[in-house]
Coordinates of C-alpha atoms and ligand atoms in Angstrom, one line a residue:
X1 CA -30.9 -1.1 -2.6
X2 CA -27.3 -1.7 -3.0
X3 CA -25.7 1.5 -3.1
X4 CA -22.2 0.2 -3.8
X5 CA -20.3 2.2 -7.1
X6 CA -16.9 -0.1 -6.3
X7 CA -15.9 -3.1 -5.4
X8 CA -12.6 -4.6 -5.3
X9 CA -12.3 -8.2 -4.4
X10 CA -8.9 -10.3 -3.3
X11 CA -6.2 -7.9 -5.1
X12 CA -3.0 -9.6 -5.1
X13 CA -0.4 -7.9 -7.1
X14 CA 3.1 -8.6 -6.9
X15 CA 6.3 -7.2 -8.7
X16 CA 9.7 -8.6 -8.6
X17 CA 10.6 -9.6 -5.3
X18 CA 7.5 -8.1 -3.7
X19 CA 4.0 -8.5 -2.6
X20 CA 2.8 -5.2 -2.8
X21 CA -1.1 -6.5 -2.2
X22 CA -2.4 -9.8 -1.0
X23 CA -6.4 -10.7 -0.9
X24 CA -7.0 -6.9 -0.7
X25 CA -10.7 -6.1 -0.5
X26 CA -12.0 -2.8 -0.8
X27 CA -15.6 -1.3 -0.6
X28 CA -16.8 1.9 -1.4
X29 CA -20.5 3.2 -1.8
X30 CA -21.9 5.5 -4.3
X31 CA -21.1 8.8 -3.2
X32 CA -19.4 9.0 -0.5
X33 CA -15.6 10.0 0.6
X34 CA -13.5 7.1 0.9
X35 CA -10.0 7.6 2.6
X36 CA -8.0 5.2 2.3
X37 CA -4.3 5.1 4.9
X38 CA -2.0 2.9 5.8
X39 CA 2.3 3.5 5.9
X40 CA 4.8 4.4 3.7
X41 CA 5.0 1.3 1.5
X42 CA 1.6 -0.4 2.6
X43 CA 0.2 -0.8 -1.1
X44 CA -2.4 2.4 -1.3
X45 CA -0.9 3.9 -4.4
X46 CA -0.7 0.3 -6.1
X47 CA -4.1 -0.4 -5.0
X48 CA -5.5 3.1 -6.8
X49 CA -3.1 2.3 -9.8
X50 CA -5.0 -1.9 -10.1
X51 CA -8.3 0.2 -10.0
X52 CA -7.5 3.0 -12.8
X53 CA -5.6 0.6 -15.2
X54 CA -1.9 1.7 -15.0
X55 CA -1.6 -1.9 -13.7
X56 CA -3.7 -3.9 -16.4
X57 CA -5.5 -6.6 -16.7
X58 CA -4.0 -9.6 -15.8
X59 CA -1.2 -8.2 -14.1
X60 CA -2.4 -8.6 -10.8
X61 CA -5.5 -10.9 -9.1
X62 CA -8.8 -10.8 -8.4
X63 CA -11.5 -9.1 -9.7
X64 CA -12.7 -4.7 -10.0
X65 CA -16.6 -4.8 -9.9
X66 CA -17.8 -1.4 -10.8
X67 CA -21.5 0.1 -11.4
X68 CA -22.2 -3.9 -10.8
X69 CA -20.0 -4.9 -13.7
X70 CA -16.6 -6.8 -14.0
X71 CA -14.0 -4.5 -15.4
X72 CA -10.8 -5.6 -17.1
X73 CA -8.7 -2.6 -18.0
X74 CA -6.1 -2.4 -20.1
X75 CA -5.4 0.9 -20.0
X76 CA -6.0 4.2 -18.4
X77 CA -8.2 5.3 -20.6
X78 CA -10.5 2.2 -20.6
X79 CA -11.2 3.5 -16.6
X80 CA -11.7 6.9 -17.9
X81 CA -13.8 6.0 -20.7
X82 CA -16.4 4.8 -17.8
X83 CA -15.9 7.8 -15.1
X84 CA -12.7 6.4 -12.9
X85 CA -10.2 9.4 -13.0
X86 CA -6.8 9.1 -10.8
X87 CA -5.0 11.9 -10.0
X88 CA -1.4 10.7 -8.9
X89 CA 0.9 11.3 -6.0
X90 CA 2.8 13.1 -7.7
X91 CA 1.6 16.1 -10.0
X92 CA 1.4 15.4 -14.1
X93 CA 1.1 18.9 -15.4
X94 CA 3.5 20.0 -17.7
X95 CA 4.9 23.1 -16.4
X96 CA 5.4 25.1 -20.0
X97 CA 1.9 24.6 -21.2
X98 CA -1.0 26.9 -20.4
X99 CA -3.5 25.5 -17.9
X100 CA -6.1 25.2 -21.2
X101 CA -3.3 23.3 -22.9
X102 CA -2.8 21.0 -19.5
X103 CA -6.5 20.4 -19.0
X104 CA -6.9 19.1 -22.7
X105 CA -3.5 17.5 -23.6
X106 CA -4.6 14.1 -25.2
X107 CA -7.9 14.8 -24.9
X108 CA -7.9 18.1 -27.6
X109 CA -11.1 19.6 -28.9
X110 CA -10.1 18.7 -32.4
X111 CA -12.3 18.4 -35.6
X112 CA -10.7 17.0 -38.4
X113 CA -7.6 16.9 -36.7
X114 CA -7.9 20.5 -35.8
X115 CA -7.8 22.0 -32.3
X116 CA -10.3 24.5 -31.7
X117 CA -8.2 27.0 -29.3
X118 CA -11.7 28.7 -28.7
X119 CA -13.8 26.0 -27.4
X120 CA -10.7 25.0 -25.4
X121 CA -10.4 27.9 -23.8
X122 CA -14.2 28.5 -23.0
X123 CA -14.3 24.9 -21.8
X124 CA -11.4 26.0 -19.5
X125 CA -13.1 28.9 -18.2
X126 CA -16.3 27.1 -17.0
X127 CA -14.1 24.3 -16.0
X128 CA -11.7 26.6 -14.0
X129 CA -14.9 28.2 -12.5
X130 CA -16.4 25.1 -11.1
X131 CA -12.8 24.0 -8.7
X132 CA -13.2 28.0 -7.6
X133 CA -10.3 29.4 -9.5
X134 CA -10.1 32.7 -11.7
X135 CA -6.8 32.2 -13.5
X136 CA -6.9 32.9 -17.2
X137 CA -6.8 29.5 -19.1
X138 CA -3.7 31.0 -20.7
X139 CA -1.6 31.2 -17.9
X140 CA 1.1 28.8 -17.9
X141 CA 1.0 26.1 -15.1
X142 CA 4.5 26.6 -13.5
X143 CA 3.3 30.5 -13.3
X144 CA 0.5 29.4 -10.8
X145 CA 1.3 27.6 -6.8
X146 CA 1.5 23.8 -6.0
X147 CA -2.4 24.6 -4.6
X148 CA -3.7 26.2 -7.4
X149 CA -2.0 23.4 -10.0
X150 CA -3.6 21.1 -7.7
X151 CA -7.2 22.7 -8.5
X152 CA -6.4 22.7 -12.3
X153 CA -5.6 18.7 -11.9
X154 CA -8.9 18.2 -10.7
X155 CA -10.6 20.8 -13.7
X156 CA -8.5 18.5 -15.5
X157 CA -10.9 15.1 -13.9
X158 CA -14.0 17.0 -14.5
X159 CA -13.0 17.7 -18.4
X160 CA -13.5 13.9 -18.6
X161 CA -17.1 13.4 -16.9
X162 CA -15.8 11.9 -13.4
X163 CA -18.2 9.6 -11.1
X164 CA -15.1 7.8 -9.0
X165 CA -12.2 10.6 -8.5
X166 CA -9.4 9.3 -7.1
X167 CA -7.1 11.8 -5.5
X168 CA -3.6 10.2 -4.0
X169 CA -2.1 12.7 -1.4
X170 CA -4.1 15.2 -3.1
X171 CA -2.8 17.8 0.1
X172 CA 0.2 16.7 0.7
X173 CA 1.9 19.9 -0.5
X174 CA -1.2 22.5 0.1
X175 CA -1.0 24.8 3.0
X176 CA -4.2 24.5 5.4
X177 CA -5.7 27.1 3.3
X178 CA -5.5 25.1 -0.2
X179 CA -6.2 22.4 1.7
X180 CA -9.3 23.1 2.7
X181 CA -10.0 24.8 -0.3
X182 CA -9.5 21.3 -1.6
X183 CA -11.4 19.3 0.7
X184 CA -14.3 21.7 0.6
X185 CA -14.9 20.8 -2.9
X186 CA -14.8 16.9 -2.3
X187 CA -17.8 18.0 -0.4
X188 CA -19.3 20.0 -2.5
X189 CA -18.6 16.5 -5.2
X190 CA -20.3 14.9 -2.7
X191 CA -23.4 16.8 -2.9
X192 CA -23.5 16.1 -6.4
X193 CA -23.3 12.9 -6.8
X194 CA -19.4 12.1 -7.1
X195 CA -17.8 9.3 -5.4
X196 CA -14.1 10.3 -4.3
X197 CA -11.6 8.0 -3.1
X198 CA -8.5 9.9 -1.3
X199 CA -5.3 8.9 0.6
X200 CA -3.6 11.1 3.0
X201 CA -1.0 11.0 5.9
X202 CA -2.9 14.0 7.4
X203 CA -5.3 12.3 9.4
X204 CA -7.2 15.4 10.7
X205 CA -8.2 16.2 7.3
X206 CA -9.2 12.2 6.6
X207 CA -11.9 12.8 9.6
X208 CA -12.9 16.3 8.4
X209 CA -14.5 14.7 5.3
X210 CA -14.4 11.0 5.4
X211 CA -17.7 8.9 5.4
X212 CA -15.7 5.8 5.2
X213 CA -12.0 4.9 5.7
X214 CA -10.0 1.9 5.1
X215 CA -6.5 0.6 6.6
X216 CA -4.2 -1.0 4.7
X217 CA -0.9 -2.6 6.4
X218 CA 1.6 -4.6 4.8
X219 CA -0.2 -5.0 1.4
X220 CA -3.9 -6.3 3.1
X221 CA -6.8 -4.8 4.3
X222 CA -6.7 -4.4 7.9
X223 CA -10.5 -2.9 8.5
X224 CA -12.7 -0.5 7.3
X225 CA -13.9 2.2 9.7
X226 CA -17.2 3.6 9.3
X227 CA -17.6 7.6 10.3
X228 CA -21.1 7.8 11.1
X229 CA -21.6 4.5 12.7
X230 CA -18.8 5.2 15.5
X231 CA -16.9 8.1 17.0
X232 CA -13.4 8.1 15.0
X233 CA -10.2 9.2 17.0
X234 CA -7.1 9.9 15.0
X235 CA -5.5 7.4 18.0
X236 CA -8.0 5.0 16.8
X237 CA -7.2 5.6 12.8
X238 CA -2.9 5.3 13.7
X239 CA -3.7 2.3 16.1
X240 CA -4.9 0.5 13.1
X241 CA -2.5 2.0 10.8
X242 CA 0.6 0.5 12.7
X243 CA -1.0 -2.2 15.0
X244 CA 0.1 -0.3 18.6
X245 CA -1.1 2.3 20.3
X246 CA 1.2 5.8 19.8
X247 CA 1.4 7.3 22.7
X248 CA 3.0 10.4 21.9
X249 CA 3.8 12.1 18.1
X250 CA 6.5 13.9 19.3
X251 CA 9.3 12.1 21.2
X252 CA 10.8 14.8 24.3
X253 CA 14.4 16.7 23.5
X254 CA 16.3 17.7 26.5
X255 CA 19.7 18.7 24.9
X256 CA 21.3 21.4 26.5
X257 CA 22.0 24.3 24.0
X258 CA 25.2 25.8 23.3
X259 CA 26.7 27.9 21.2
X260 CA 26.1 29.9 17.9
X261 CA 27.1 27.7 15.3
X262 CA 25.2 28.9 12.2
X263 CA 24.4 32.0 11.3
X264 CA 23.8 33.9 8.5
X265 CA 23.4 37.7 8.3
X266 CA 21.9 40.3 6.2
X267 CA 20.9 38.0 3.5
X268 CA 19.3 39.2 0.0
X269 CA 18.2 37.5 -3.0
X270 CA 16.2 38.4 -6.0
X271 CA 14.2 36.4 -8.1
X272 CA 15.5 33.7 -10.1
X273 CA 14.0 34.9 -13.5
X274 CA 12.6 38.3 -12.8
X275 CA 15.6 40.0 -12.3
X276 CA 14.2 42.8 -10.6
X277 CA 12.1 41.3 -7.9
X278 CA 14.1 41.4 -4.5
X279 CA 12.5 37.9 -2.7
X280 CA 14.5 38.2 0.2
X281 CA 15.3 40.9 2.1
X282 CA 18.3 41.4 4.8
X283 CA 17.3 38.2 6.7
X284 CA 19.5 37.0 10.1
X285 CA 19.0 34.2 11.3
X286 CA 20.8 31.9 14.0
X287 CA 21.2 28.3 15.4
X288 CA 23.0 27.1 18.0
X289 CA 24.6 23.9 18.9
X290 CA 21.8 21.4 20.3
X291 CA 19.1 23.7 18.7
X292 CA 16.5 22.8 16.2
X293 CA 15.1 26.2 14.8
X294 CA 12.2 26.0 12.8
X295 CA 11.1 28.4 10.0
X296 CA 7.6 29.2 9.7
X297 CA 5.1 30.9 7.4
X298 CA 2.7 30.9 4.3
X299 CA 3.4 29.0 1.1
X300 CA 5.4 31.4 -0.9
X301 CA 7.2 33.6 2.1
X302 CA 10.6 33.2 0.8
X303 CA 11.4 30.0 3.2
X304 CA 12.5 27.3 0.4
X305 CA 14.2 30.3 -1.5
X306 CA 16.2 31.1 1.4
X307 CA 17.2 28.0 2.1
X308 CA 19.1 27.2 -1.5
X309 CA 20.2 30.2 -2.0
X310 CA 22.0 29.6 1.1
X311 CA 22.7 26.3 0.3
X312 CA 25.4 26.9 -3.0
X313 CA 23.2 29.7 -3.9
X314 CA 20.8 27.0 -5.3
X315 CA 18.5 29.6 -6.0
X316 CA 18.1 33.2 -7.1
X317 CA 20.0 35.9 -8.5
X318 CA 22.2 38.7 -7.1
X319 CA 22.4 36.9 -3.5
X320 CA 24.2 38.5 -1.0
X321 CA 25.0 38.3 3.0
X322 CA 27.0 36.7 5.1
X323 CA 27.1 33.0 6.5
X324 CA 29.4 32.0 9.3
X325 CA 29.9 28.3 10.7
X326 CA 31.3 28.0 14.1
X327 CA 31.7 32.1 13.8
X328 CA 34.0 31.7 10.8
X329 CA 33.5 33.3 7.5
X330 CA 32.2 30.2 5.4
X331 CA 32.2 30.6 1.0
X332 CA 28.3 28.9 0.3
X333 CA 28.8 30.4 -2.9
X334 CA 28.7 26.6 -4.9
X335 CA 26.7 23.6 -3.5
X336 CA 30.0 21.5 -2.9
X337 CA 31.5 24.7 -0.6
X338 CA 28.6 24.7 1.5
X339 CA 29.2 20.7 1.6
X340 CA 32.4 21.2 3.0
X341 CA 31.0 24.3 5.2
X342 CA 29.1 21.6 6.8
X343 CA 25.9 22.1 5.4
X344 CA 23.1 20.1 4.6
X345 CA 19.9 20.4 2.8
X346 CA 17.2 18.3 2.3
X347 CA 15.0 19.6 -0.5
X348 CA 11.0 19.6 -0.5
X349 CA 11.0 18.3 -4.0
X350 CA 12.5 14.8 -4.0
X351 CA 11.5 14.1 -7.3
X352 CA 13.4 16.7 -8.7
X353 CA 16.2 17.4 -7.3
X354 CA 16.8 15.0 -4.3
X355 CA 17.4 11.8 -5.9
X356 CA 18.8 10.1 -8.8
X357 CA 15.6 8.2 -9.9
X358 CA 16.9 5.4 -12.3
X359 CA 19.6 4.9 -9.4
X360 CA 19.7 2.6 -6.6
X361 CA 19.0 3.2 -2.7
X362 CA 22.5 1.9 -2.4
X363 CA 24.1 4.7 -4.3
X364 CA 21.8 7.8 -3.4
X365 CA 22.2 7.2 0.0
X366 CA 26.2 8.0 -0.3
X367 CA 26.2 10.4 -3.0
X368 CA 27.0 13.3 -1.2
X369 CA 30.0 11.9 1.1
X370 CA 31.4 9.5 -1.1
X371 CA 34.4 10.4 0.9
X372 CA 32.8 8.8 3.9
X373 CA 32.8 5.2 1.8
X374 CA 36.4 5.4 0.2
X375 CA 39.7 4.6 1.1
X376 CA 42.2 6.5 -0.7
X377 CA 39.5 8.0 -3.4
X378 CA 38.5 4.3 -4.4
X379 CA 35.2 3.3 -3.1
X380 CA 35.0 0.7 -0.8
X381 CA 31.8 -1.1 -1.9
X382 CA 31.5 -3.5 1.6
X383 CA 31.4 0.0 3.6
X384 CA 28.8 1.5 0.4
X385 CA 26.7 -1.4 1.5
X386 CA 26.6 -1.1 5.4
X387 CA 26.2 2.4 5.3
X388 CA 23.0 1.7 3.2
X389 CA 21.9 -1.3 4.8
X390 CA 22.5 1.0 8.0
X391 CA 19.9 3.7 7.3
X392 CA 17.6 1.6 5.3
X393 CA 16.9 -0.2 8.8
X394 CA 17.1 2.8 11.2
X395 CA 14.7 4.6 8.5
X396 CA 12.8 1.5 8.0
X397 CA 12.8 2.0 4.9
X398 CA 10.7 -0.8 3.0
X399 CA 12.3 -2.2 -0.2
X400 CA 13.5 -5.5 -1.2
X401 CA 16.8 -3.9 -0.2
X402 CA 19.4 -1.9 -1.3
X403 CA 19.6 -2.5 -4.8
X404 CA 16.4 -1.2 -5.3
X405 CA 16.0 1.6 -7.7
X406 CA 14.4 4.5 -6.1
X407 CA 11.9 5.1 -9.1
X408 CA 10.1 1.7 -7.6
X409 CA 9.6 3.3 -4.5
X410 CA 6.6 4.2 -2.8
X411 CA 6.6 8.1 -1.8
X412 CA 7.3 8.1 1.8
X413 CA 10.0 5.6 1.2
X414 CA 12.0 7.7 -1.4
X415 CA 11.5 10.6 1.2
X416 CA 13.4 8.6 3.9
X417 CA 16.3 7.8 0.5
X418 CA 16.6 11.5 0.7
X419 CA 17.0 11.7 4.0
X420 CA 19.5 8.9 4.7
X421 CA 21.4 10.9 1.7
X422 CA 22.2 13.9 4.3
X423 CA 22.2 12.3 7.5
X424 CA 24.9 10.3 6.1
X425 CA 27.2 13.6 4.8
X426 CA 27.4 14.3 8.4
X427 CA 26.6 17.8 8.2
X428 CA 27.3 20.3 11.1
X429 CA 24.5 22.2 10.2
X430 CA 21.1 20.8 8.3
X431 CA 18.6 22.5 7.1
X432 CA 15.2 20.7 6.3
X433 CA 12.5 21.7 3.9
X434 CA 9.6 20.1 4.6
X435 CA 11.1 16.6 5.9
X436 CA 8.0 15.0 6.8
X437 CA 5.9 15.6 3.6
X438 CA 4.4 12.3 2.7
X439 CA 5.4 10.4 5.5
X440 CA 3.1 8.1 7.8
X441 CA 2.9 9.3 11.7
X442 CA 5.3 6.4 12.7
X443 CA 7.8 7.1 10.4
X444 CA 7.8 10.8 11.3
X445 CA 8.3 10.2 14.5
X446 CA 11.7 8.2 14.0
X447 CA 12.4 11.3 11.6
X448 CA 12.0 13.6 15.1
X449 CA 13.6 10.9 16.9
X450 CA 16.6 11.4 14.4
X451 CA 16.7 15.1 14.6
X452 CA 16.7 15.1 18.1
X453 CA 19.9 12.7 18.3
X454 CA 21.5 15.1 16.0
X455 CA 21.0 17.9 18.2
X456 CA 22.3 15.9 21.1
X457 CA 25.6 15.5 19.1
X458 CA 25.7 19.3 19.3
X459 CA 24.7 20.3 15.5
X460 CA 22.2 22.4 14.2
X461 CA 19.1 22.1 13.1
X462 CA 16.9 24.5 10.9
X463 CA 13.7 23.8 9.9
X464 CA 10.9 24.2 7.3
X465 CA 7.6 23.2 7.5
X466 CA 4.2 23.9 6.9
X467 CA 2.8 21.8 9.3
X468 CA 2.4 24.1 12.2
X469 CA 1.9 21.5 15.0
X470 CA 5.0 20.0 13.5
X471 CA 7.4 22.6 14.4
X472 CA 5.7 23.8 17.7
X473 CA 6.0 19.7 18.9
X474 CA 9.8 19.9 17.8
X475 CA 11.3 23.3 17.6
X476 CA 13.2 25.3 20.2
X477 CA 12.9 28.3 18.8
X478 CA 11.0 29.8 15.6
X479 CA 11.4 32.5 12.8
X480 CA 8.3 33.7 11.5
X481 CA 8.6 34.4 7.7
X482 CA 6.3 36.7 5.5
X483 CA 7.0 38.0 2.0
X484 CA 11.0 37.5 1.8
X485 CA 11.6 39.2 5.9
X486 CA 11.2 37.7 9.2
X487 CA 9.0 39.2 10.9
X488 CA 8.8 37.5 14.1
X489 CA 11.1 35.3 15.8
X490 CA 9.2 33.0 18.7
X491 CA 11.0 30.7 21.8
X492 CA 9.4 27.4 22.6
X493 CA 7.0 29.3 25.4
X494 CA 5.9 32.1 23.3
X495 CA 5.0 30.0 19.9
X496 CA 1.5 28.9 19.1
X497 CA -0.3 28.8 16.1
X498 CA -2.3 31.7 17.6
X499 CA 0.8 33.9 17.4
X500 CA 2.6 32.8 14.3
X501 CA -0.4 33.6 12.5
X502 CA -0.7 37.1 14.0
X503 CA 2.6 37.8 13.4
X504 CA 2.0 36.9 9.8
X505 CA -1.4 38.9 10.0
X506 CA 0.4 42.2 11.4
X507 CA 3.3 42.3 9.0
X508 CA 1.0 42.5 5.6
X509 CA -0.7 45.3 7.7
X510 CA 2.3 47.0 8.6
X511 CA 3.0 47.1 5.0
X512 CA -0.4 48.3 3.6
Ligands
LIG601 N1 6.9 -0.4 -9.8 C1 7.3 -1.1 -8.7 N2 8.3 -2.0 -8.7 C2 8.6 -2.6 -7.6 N3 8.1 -2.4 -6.4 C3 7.1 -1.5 -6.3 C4 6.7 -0.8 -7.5 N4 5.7 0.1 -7.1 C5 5.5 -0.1 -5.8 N5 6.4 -1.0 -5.3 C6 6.4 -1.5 -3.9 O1 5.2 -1.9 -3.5 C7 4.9 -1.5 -2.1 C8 3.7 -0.6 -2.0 O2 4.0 0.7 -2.6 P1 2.9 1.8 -2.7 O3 3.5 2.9 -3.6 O4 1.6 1.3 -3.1 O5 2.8 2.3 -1.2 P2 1.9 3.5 -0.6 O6 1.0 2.9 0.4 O7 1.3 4.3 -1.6 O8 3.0 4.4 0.3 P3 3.3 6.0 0.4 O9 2.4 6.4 1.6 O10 4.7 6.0 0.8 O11 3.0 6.6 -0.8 C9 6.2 -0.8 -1.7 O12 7.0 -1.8 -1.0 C10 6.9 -0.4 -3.0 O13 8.3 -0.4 -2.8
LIG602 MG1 1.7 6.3 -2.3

């Protein structure tokens, strides 16, 4: 019997100036859990968008065979109709709506064009149940965590009768806990009957759940690896992934480490919008020249709050404390003072507030030292374009050059856009929040590979991340974070997962 839901046969799709697919072929049996990986920029999210109509009909070549038929969408909803739901890269929710509202928005429980609030919020509540969450239906979706919005995304699939859910970089923002939260259910869809098709960068979870995974490179198919024929390394996955064997994820840092030359002391912030709610209380922390100091801790510890109300007081409300640079006094009180203080941050969320979308790579990258491209306060557009044509190459970034607006894209790339952005300010001191997110392994490692030449030119390095294995391969030294304090600080020798966690662990005890 042919158990195949999907099949998609010789995608080529190309858009000005790129090839984004050619002859793709993809395969995917009722089901199962397809991953699909390849690079930043090797054609996964273009592939899920040919397959769920956002690319129609005729846009692209070749043919989507699915349940045995040949499908021409031409829109979204012409996938949906028949059980294909895509859940994007990047989340869709609006954040001032309820979850109810979310779930249902342009698909309303409406009878003679009037909603029924009640059936949409008991349709909610069963809907809510069945991803494992017990928020009220009326809570509003930027009240609720990047995990939990996740979990109403996919209520939001199930709303619509699902057979082929496609998640792209479903985890990419989860901690492990959401994330297997997550993945557990994709299981559990399994069991029932429901065919899911994900993409990842986190290739441990890819061979936690994966029956089936296929490489893409370059905008083709490279191979698709069965999980239960053979024994699946994540060496074997990355070997495919960037045609070479990677011998090491971490490349070795022996920079001699100097002085303090960031530190900031008793630091306090309350919340943002409830006024009230101290977030972070009296925190000291320290880097020194040649260091990279990572911060650790659970998803909402206080660590991206920190770092921007540090940063120009980004964030937050009555902040207070002390920064000093070099051991002098520095005013962080505006973002373009701690610019000039020698700071640097790279947000988490570069849709929002890391780049200008509608811009080019050309002008994001200088944005914050146009200083550094101008003579006399007129910009000198031959050194705009080297110092972009620069990064885009050490970054490997892939676009059809510098002129490309960022919007266009892929995820990982507009990550490394970010990136170039503060490298290029030449900070003394730069603070990363979650710099890898999104990113392949090989292009993560010329981000450590970066790092580690910045620490060797004597700055400082602090950094975020929720990827524990992440900071213990680069990190000298790390600050545990739990609930707005730090409650453990861990050198190189003493770090593991093991004891971050316990620290973690004993400081909501302590507090109990
Ligand atoms: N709308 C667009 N216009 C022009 N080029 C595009 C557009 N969308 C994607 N591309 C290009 O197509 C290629 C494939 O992009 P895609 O987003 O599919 O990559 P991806 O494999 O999902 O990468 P990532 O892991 O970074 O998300 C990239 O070179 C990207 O720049
Ligand atoms: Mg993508």
């Amino acid at each position: 019997m042919d158990n195949t839901i999907l099949e998609m046969r010789s995608i080529t799709k190309t858009f000005p100036g790129v090839k984004a697919l050619e002859n793709v072929n993809l395969k995917v049996r009722k089901g199962e859990i397809h991953a699909l990986v390849g690079e930043n920029g090797a054609g996964k999210s273009t592939l899920m968008k040919v397959l769920s109509g956002v690319y129609p009909t005729g846009s692209y070549e070749g043919d989507i065979v699915y349940e045995g038929e040949t499908r021409h969408f031409k829109v979204l909803k012409d996938s949906e109709e028949i059980g294909i739901v895509i859940i994007h890269q990047e989340l869709a929710l609006v954040p001032l709506l309820s979850i109810g509202e979310n779930i249902f928005l342009g698909n309303e429980n409406a009878r003679n064009g009037v909603i029924s609030w009640e059936e949409t919020y008991n349709r909610t509540k069963q809907l809510l149940q069945k991803v494992g969450l017990r928020e009220s239906p009326n809570t509003l979706v930027t009240d609720i965590g990047v995990g939990k919005q996740q979990l109403v995304e996919i209520a939001k699939a199930l709303s619509k009768s699902v057979k082929l859910l496609i998640l792209d970089e479903p985890t990419a923002s989860l901690n492990e806990k959401d994330s297997d939260a997550l993945l557990n259910l994709l299981i559990e869809f399994r069991n029932q009957g429901i065919t899911s098709i994900i993409i990842s960068h986190k290739l441990n979870e890819i061979r936690k759940v994966a029956d089936q995974i296929t490489v893409l490179r370059d905008g083709m198919t490279v191979k698709t690896l069965d999980c239960h024929a053979d024994e699946i390394s994540e060496d074997i996955i990355i070997k495919n992934m960037v045609g070479r064997d990677l011998a090491d994820r971490y490349p070795p840092r022996s920079v001699p480490i100097g002085e303090t030359i960031f530190e900031v002391k008793n630091w306090n912030a309350y919340h943002q919008h409830h006024r009230d709610r101290q977030v972070l209380h009296n925190i000291n922390v320290t880097v020194r020249k040649g260091e990279v100091v990572g911060i650790a801790g659970l998803m909402g510890a206080g660590r991206t709050e920190f770092a921007m109300s540090v940063f120009g007081k980004s964030y937050g409300h009555k902040v207070s404390g002390e920064v000093f640079v070099d051991r002098k006094a520095v005013d962080v009180s505006t973002v373009r003072k701690a610019i000039d203080a020698g700071l640097a941050y790279v947000t988490e969320d570069r849709k929002q507030l890391g780049l200008v979308l509608n811009d080019t790579i050309l002008h994001n990258t200088t944005l914050a030292n146009l200083d550094g491209i101008s003579n006399n306060s007129v910009i000198d557009d031959i050194k705009e374009m080297k110092v972009a044509t620069d990064y885009r190459s050490k970054l490997r970034i892939r676009s059809h050059g510098i002129f490309q607006e960022t919007v266009n894209l892929s995820g990982g790339n507009q990550q490394k856009v970010v990136l170039s952005k503060w490298l290029f300010s030449d900070p003394e001191i730069l603070i990363l929040d979650e710099p890898t997110r999104g990113i392949d392994v090989g292009a993560k490692y010329e981000i450590y590979t970066i790092i580690n030449q910045l620490a060797a030119d004597g700055k400082g390095v602090l950094m975020i991340s929720s990827e524990m294995p992440e900071l213990l391969g680069t990190c000298d030294r790390i600050y545990v974070m739990n609930e707005g304090r730090i409650v453990a600080e861990l050198p190189k020798g003493e770090a593991s997962q093991e004891t971050i966690m316990r620290a973690i662990m004993r400081s909501g005890e302590k507090k109990q």
